[in-house]
PDB file of C-alpha atoms in Angstrom:
ATOM      1  CA  UNK A   1     -16.230-185.371 -87.384  1.00 46.00           C
ATOM      2  CA  UNK A   2     -13.059-183.501 -88.427  1.00 51.00           C
ATOM      3  CA  UNK A   3      -9.762-185.333 -88.057  1.00 56.00           C
ATOM      4  CA  UNK A   4      -8.467-182.887 -85.425  1.00 69.00           C
ATOM      5  CA  UNK A   5     -11.680-182.734 -83.400  1.00 79.00           C
ATOM      6  CA  UNK A   6     -11.565-185.031 -80.372  1.00 80.00           C
ATOM      7  CA  UNK A   7     -14.636-187.145 -79.699  1.00 87.00           C
ATOM      8  CA  UNK A   8     -17.106-185.784 -77.157  1.00 88.00           C
ATOM      9  CA  UNK A   9     -17.133-187.400 -73.702  1.00 87.00           C
ATOM     10  CA  UNK A  10     -19.912-189.934 -73.347  1.00 88.00           C
ATOM     11  CA  UNK A  11     -19.838-191.029 -76.989  1.00 92.00           C
ATOM     12  CA  UNK A  12     -18.776-194.487 -78.143  1.00 93.00           C
ATOM     13  CA  UNK A  13     -15.798-192.900 -79.914  1.00 93.00           C
ATOM     14  CA  UNK A  14     -14.652-191.181 -76.711  1.00 91.00           C
ATOM     15  CA  UNK A  15     -15.051-194.379 -74.686  1.00 94.00           C
ATOM     16  CA  UNK A  16     -12.925-196.232 -77.272  1.00 93.00           C
ATOM     17  CA  UNK A  17     -10.228-193.544 -77.207  1.00 90.00           C
ATOM     18  CA  UNK A  18     -10.276-193.505 -73.397  1.00 90.00           C
ATOM     19  CA  UNK A  19      -9.937-197.292 -73.297  1.00 93.00           C
ATOM     20  CA  UNK A  20      -7.039-197.186 -75.723  1.00 92.00           C
ATOM     21  CA  UNK A  21      -5.202-194.656 -73.597  1.00 89.00           C
ATOM     22  CA  UNK A  22      -6.104-195.719 -70.038  1.00 91.00           C
ATOM     23  CA  UNK A  23      -7.634-199.190 -70.294  1.00 93.00           C
ATOM     24  CA  UNK A  24      -4.434-201.021 -69.386  1.00 95.00           C
ATOM     25  CA  UNK A  25      -4.323-199.131 -66.073  1.00 93.00           C
ATOM     26  CA  UNK A  26      -7.262-201.217 -64.800  1.00 94.00           C
ATOM     27  CA  UNK A  27      -7.514-204.963 -64.233  1.00 96.00           C
ATOM     28  CA  UNK A  28     -11.191-205.490 -65.038  1.00 96.00           C
ATOM     29  CA  UNK A  29     -13.902-204.110 -67.262  1.00 95.00           C
ATOM     30  CA  UNK A  30     -15.846-203.003 -64.166  1.00 96.00           C
ATOM     31  CA  UNK A  31     -12.831-201.031 -62.932  1.00 96.00           C
ATOM     32  CA  UNK A  32     -12.442-199.416 -66.362  1.00 95.00           C
ATOM     33  CA  UNK A  33     -16.125-198.510 -66.504  1.00 94.00           C
ATOM     34  CA  UNK A  34     -16.025-197.056 -62.956  1.00 95.00           C
ATOM     35  CA  UNK A  35     -12.918-195.004 -63.758  1.00 92.00           C
ATOM     36  CA  UNK A  36     -14.538-193.655 -66.929  1.00 92.00           C
ATOM     37  CA  UNK A  37     -17.689-192.756 -65.001  1.00 92.00           C
ATOM     38  CA  UNK A  38     -15.507-190.972 -62.441  1.00 91.00           C
ATOM     39  CA  UNK A  39     -13.787-189.116 -65.282  1.00 87.00           C
ATOM     40  CA  UNK A  40     -17.135-188.006 -66.688  1.00 88.00           C
ATOM     41  CA  UNK A  41     -18.425-186.967 -63.264  1.00 88.00           C
ATOM     42  CA  UNK A  42     -15.374-184.802 -62.618  1.00 85.00           C
ATOM     43  CA  UNK A  43     -14.875-183.422 -66.127  1.00 83.00           C
ATOM     44  CA  UNK A  44     -16.716-180.122 -65.613  1.00 77.00           C
ATOM     45  CA  UNK A  45     -14.847-179.437 -62.378  1.00 75.00           C
ATOM     46  CA  UNK A  46     -11.484-180.217 -63.964  1.00 72.00           C
ATOM     47  CA  UNK A  47     -12.212-178.002 -66.963  1.00 68.00           C
ATOM     48  CA  UNK A  48     -13.239-175.127 -64.682  1.00 65.00           C
ATOM     49  CA  UNK A  49     -10.079-175.427 -62.605  1.00 62.00           C
ATOM     50  CA  UNK A  50      -7.728-175.638 -65.564  1.00 63.00           C
ATOM     51  CA  UNK A  51      -9.417-172.835 -67.507  1.00 61.00           C
ATOM     52  CA  UNK A  52      -9.392-170.502 -64.509  1.00 67.00           C
ATOM     53  CA  UNK A  53      -6.040-168.814 -65.289  1.00 66.00           C
ATOM     54  CA  UNK A  54      -7.311-167.644 -68.665  1.00 73.00           C
ATOM     55  CA  UNK A  55     -10.558-166.460 -67.166  1.00 85.00           C
ATOM     56  CA  UNK A  56      -8.842-164.591 -64.345  1.00 88.00           C
ATOM     57  CA  UNK A  57      -6.330-163.032 -66.721  1.00 89.00           C
ATOM     58  CA  UNK A  58      -9.206-161.808 -68.885  1.00 90.00           C
ATOM     59  CA  UNK A  59     -11.100-160.576 -65.815  1.00 91.00           C
ATOM     60  CA  UNK A  60      -8.074-158.547 -64.719  1.00 93.00           C
ATOM     61  CA  UNK A  61      -7.661-157.083 -68.187  1.00 94.00           C
ATOM     62  CA  UNK A  62     -11.327-156.107 -68.354  1.00 93.00           C
ATOM     63  CA  UNK A  63     -11.200-154.633 -64.840  1.00 94.00           C
ATOM     64  CA  UNK A  64      -8.282-152.448 -65.929  1.00 95.00           C
ATOM     65  CA  UNK A  65     -10.237-151.342 -68.981  1.00 94.00           C
ATOM     66  CA  UNK A  66     -13.184-150.352 -66.795  1.00 94.00           C
ATOM     67  CA  UNK A  67     -11.007-148.617 -64.173  1.00 95.00           C
ATOM     68  CA  UNK A  68      -9.188-146.599 -66.843  1.00 95.00           C
ATOM     69  CA  UNK A  69     -12.479-145.610 -68.461  1.00 93.00           C
ATOM     70  CA  UNK A  70     -13.805-144.485 -65.053  1.00 92.00           C
ATOM     71  CA  UNK A  71     -10.607-142.551 -64.315  1.00 95.00           C
ATOM     72  CA  UNK A  72      -9.732-144.821 -61.370  1.00 95.00           C
ATOM     73  CA  UNK A  73      -6.510-146.261 -62.823  1.00 95.00           C
ATOM     74  CA  UNK A  74      -3.808-144.871 -65.046  1.00 94.00           C
ATOM     75  CA  UNK A  75      -0.938-147.358 -64.785  1.00 95.00           C
ATOM     76  CA  UNK A  76      -0.185-151.026 -64.127  1.00 96.00           C
ATOM     77  CA  UNK A  77       0.873-149.998 -60.616  1.00 95.00           C
ATOM     78  CA  UNK A  78      -2.826-149.524 -59.775  1.00 96.00           C
ATOM     79  CA  UNK A  79      -3.449-153.271 -60.070  1.00 96.00           C
ATOM     80  CA  UNK A  80      -2.862-153.877 -56.354  1.00 95.00           C
ATOM     81  CA  UNK A  81      -5.568-151.336 -55.508  1.00 95.00           C
ATOM     82  CA  UNK A  82      -8.245-153.170 -57.472  1.00 95.00           C
ATOM     83  CA  UNK A  83      -7.409-156.878 -57.166  1.00 94.00           C
ATOM     84  CA  UNK A  84     -10.413-158.705 -55.648  1.00 92.00           C
ATOM     85  CA  UNK A  85      -9.791-159.544 -51.995  1.00 91.00           C
ATOM     86  CA  UNK A  86     -11.000-163.147 -52.399  1.00 86.00           C
ATOM     87  CA  UNK A  87      -8.231-164.047 -54.868  1.00 87.00           C
ATOM     88  CA  UNK A  88      -5.119-165.742 -53.557  1.00 86.00           C
ATOM     89  CA  UNK A  89      -2.145-167.584 -54.971  1.00 87.00           C
ATOM     90  CA  UNK A  90      -2.071-168.341 -58.662  1.00 84.00           C
ATOM     91  CA  UNK A  91      -5.533-166.889 -59.282  1.00 85.00           C
ATOM     92  CA  UNK A  92      -4.468-163.569 -57.794  1.00 90.00           C
ATOM     93  CA  UNK A  93      -1.291-163.583 -59.881  1.00 91.00           C
ATOM     94  CA  UNK A  94      -3.253-164.312 -63.073  1.00 90.00           C
ATOM     95  CA  UNK A  95      -5.699-161.475 -62.360  1.00 92.00           C
ATOM     96  CA  UNK A  96      -2.860-159.028 -61.632  1.00 95.00           C
ATOM     97  CA  UNK A  97      -1.057-160.061 -64.806  1.00 94.00           C
ATOM     98  CA  UNK A  98      -4.228-159.470 -66.795  1.00 93.00           C
ATOM     99  CA  UNK A  99      -4.771-156.047 -65.233  1.00 95.00           C
ATOM    100  CA  UNK A 100      -1.176-155.011 -65.906  1.00 96.00           C
ATOM    101  CA  UNK A 101      -1.265-156.326 -69.467  1.00 95.00           C
ATOM    102  CA  UNK A 102      -3.926-153.730 -70.294  1.00 94.00           C
ATOM    103  CA  UNK A 103      -1.199-151.086 -70.107  1.00 94.00           C
ATOM    104  CA  UNK A 104       1.336-152.861 -72.338  1.00 87.00           C
ATOM    105  CA  UNK A 105       2.175-151.097 -75.594  1.00 80.00           C
TER     106      UNK A 105
END
């Protein structure tokens, strides 16, 4: 394993690193083991949530590319016309930023 590569969740190395960082937060070994299991169970969900801004930014950029190619958009002002209706809050903002960034010099 490279020095800068973190250990993979579920490995003995990851468990040891997790214990070193969070082990003192729990009174017993059973509590530590349960917390680590909870971490592993929720890892995919947490990664999806925290990677969403990048994905939505990229989706907006690609949507702009497609809309320009189809002749449906010609400026960043067209972003509001094409933003998916199901996006709200930060996700909507990330998508709009991605769409508008397609037009940056």
